[in-house]
PDB file of C-alpha atoms in Angstrom:
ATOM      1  CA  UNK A   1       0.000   0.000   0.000  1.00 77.00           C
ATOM      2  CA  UNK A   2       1.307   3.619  -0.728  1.00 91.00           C
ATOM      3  CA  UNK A   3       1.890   5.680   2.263  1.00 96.00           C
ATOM      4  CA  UNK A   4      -0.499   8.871   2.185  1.00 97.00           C
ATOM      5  CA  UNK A   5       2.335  10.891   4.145  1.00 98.00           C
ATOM      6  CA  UNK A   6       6.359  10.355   3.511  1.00 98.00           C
ATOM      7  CA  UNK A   7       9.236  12.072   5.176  1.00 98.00           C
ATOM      8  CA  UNK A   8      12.762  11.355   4.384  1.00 98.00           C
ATOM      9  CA  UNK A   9      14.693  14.154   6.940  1.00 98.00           C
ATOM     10  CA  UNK A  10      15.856  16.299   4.011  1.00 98.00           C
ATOM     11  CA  UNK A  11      15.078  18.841   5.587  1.00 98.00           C
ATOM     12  CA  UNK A  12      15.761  19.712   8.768  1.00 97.00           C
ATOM     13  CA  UNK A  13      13.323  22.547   9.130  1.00 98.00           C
ATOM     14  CA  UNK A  14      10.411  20.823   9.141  1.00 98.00           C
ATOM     15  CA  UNK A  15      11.772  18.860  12.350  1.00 98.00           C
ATOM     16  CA  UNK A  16      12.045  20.366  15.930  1.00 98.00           C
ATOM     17  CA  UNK A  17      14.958  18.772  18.130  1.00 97.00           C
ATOM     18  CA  UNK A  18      14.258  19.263  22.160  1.00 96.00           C
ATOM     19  CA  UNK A  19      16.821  18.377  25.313  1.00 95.00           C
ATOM     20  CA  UNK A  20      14.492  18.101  27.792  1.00 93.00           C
ATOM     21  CA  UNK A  21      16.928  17.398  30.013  1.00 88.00           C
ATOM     22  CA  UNK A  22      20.242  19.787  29.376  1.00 84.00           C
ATOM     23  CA  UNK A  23      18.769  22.921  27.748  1.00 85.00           C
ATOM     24  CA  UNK A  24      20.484  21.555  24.197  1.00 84.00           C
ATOM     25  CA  UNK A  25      23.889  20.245  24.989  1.00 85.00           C
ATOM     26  CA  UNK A  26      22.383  16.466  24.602  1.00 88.00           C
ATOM     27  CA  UNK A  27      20.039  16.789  21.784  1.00 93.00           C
ATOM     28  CA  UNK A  28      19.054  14.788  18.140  1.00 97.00           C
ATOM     29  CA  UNK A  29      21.079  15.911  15.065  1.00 97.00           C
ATOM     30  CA  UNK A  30      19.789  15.662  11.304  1.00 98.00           C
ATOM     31  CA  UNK A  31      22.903  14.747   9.427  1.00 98.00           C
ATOM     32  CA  UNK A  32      24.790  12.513   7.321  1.00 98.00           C
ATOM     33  CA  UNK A  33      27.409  11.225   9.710  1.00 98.00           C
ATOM     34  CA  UNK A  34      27.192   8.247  11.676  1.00 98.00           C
ATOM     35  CA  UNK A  35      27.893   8.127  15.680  1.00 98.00           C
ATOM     36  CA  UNK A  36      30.923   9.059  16.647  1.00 96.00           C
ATOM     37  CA  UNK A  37      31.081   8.336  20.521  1.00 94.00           C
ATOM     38  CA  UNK A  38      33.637   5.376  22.007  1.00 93.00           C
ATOM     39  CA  UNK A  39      31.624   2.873  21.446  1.00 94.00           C
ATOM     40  CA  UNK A  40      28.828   3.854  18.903  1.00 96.00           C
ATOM     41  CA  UNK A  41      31.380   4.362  16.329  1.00 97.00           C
ATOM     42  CA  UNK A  42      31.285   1.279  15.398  1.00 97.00           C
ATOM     43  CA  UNK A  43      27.906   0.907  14.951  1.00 97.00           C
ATOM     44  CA  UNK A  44      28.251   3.669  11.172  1.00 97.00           C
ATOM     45  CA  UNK A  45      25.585   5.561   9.895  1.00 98.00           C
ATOM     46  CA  UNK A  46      21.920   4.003   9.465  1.00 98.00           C
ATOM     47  CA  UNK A  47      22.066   2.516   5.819  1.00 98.00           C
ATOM     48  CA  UNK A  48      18.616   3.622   5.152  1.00 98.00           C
ATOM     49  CA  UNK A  49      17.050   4.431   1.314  1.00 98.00           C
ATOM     50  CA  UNK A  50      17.518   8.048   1.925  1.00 98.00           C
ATOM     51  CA  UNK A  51      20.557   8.173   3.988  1.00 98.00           C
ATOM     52  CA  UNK A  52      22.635  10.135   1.717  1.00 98.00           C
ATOM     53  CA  UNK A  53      19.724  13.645   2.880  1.00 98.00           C
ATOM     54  CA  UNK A  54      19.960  13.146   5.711  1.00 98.00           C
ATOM     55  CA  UNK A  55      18.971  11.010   8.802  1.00 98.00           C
ATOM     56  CA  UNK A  56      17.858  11.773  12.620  1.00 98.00           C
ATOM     57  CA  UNK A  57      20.707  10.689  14.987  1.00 98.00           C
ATOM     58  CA  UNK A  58      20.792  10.701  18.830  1.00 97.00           C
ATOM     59  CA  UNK A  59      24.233   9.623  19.696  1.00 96.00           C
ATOM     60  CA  UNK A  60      24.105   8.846  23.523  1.00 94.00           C
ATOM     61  CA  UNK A  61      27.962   7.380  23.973  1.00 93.00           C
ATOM     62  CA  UNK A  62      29.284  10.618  22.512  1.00 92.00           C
ATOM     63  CA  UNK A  63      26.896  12.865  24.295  1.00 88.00           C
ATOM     64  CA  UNK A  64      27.616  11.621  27.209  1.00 77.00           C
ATOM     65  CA  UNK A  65      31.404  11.909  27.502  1.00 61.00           C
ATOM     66  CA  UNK A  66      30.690  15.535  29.241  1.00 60.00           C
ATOM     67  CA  UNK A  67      27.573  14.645  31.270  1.00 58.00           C
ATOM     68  CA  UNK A  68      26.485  12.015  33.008  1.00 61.00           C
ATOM     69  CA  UNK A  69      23.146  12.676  33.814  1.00 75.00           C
ATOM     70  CA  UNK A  70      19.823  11.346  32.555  1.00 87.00           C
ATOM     71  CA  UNK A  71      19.011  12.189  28.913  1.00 92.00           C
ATOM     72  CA  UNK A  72      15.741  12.743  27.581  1.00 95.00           C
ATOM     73  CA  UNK A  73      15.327  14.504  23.981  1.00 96.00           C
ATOM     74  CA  UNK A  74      13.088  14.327  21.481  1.00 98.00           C
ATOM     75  CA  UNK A  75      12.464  14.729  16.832  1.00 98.00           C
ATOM     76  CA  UNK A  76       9.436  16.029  16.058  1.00 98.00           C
ATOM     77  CA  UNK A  77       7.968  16.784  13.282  1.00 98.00           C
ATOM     78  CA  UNK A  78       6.576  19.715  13.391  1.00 98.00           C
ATOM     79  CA  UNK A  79       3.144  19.977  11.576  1.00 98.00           C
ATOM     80  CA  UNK A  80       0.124  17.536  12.253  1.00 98.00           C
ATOM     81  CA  UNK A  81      -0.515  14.588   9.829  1.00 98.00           C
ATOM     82  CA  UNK A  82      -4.405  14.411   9.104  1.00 98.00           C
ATOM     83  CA  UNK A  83      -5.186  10.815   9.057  1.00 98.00           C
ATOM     84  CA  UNK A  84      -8.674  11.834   9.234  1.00 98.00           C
ATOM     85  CA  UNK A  85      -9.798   9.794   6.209  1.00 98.00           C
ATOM     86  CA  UNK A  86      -8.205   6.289   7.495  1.00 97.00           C
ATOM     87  CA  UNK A  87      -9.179   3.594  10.223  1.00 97.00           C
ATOM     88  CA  UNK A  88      -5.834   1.987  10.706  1.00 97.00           C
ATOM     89  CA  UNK A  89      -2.809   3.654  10.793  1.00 97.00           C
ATOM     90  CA  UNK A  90       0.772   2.639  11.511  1.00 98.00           C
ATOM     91  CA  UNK A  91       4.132   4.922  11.433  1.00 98.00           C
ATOM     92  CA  UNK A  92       6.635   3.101   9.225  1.00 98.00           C
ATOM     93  CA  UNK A  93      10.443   4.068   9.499  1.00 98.00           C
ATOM     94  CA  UNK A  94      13.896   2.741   8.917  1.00 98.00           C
ATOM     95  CA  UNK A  95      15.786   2.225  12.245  1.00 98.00           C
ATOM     96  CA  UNK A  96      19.293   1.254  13.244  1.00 98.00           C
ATOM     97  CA  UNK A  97      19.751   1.133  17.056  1.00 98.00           C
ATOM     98  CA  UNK A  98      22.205  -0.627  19.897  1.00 98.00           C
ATOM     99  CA  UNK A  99      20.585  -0.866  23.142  1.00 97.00           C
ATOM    100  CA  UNK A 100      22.408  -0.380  26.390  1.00 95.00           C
ATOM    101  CA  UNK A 101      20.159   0.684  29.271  1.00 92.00           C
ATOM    102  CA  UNK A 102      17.915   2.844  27.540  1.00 95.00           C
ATOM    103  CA  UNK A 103      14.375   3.256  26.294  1.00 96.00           C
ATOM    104  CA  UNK A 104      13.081   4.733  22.689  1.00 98.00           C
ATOM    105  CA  UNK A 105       9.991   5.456  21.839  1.00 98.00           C
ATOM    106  CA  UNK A 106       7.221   6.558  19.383  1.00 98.00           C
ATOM    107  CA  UNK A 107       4.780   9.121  20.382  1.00 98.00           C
ATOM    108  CA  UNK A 108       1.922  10.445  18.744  1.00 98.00           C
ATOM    109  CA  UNK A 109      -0.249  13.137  19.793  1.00 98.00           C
ATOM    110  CA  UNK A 110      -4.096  14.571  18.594  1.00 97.00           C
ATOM    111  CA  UNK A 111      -3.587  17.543  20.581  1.00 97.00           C
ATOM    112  CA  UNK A 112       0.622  18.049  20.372  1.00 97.00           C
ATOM    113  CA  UNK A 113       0.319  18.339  24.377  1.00 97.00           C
ATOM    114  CA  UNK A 114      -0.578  14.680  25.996  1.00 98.00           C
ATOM    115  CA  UNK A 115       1.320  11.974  24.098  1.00 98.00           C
ATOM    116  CA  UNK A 116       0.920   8.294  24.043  1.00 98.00           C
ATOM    117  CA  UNK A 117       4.563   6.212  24.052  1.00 98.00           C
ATOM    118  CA  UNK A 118       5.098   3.289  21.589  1.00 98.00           C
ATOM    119  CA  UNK A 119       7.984   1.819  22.715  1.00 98.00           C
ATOM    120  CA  UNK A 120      10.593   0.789  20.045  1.00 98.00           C
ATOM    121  CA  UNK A 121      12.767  -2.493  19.888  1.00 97.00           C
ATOM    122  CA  UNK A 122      11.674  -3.428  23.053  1.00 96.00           C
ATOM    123  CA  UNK A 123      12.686  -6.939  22.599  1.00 96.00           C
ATOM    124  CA  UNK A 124      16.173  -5.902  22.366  1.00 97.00           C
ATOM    125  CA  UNK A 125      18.720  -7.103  25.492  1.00 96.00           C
ATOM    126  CA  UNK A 126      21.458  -4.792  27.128  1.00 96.00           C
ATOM    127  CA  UNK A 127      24.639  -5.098  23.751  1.00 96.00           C
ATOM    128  CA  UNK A 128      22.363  -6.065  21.461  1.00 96.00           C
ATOM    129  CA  UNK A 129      21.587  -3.952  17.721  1.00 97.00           C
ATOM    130  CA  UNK A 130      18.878  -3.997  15.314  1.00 98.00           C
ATOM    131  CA  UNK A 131      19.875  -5.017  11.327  1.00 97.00           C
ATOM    132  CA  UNK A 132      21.294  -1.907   9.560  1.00 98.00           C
ATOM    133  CA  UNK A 133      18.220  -0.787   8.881  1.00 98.00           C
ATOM    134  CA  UNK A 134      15.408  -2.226  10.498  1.00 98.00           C
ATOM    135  CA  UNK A 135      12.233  -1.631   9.200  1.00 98.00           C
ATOM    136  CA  UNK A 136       9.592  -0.931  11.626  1.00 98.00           C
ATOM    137  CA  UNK A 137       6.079  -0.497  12.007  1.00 98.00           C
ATOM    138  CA  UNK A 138       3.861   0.541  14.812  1.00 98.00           C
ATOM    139  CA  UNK A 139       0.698   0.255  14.816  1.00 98.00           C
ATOM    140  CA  UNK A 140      -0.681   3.526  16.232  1.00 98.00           C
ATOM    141  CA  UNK A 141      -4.288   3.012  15.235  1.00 98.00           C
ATOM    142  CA  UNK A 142      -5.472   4.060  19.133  1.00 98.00           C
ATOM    143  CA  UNK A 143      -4.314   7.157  19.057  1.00 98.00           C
ATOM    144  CA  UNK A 144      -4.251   8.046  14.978  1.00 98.00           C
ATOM    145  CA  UNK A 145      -7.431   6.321  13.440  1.00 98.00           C
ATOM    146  CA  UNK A 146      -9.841   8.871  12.303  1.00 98.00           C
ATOM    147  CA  UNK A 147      -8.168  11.744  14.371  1.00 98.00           C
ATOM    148  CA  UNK A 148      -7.567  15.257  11.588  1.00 98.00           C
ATOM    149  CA  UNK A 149      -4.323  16.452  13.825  1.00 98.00           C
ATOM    150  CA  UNK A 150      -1.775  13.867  14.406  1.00 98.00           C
ATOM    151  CA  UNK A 151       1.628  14.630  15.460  1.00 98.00           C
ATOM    152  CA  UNK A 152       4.282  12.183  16.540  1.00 98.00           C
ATOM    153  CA  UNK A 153       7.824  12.247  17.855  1.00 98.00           C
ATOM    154  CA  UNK A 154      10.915  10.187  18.788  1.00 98.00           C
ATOM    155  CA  UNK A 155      11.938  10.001  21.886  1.00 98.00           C
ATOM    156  CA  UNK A 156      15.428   8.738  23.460  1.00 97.00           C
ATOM    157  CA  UNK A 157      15.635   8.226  27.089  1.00 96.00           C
ATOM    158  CA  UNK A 158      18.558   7.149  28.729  1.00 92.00           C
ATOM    159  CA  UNK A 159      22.338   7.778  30.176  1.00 86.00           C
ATOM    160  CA  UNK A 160      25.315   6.912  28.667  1.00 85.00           C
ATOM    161  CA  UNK A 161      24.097   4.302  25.948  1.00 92.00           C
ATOM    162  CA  UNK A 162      24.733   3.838  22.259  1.00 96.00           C
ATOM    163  CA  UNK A 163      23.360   5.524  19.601  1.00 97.00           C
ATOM    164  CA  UNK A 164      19.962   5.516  17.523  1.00 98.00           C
ATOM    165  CA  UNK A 165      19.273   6.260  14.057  1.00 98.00           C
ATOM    166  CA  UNK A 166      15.651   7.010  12.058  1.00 98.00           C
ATOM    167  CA  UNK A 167      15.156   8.011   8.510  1.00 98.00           C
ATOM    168  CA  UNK A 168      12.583   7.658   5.224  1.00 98.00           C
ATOM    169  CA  UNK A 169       9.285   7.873   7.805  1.00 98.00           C
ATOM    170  CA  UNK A 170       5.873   7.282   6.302  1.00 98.00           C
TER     171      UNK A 170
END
């Protein structure tokens, strides 16, 4: 089925990065560079379709190396989808993640205020990565079906971990 909304992070404008937890020192990049901390570095840059536009990176490991405090940032995109017209509706993107201690998440929004939280890889164990890319879909037909202002956001929570990596979103 073709998506009826695409995003490939092009363009940075039309995404808002927020450090919720060190006024911008720990926050999401849009680039074209992979992680470059001690130990994400090895993990390169997400391998997605569109990676050569651009990609969304939080890079824990090298955020860290100056702070190490709780981290909690989020990429959103910044205008409401209207998914007004369907009943079920999931958010596809292309993922690359390692998992330390953290938590990642999806959240979607009708109102851009109170959010519900899809987690993301879930299943994963402390070391462990995803494939270079990982497709994934979540379904977020409870919060999205119907509804004419959606908005949705990634969210990295964590301190000290690896890295994580989302592009081509639809």
């Amino acid at each position: 089925m073709t998506p009826f909304w695409t995003d490939d992070l092009s363009d940075a404008s039309l995404w808002t990065m927020t450090d919720y937890a060190h006024s911008g020192t720990q926050n999401w990049v849009i680039t074209t560079n992979g992680p470059t901390g001690a130990y994400s570095s090895s993990m390169g840059a997400i391998a997605s379709t569109t990676a050569a536009n651009g990609f969304g990176l939080y890079d824990s490991d090298a955020l860290s190396v100056s702070y190490s405090n709780v981290q909690d940032a989020t990429l959103a995109f910044n205008n409401p989808i209207d998914c007004s017209l369907y009943e079920y509706i999931n958010i596809n993107f292309e993922s690359n993640y390692r998992k330390f201690a953290d938590s990642i998440f999806v959240e979607v929004s009708n109102d851009n205020m109170n959010w519900d939280r899809y987690e993301i890889h879930a299943d994963l164990t402390s070391n462990s990565s995803t494939t270079n890319p990982e497709n994934v879909s979540v379904n977020i037909t409870p919060t999205a079906s119907y509804q004419s202002t959606v908005w949705f956001r990634f969210r990295f929570e964590g301190v000290w971990d690896y890295a994580w990596m989302v592009d081509d979103v639809s």
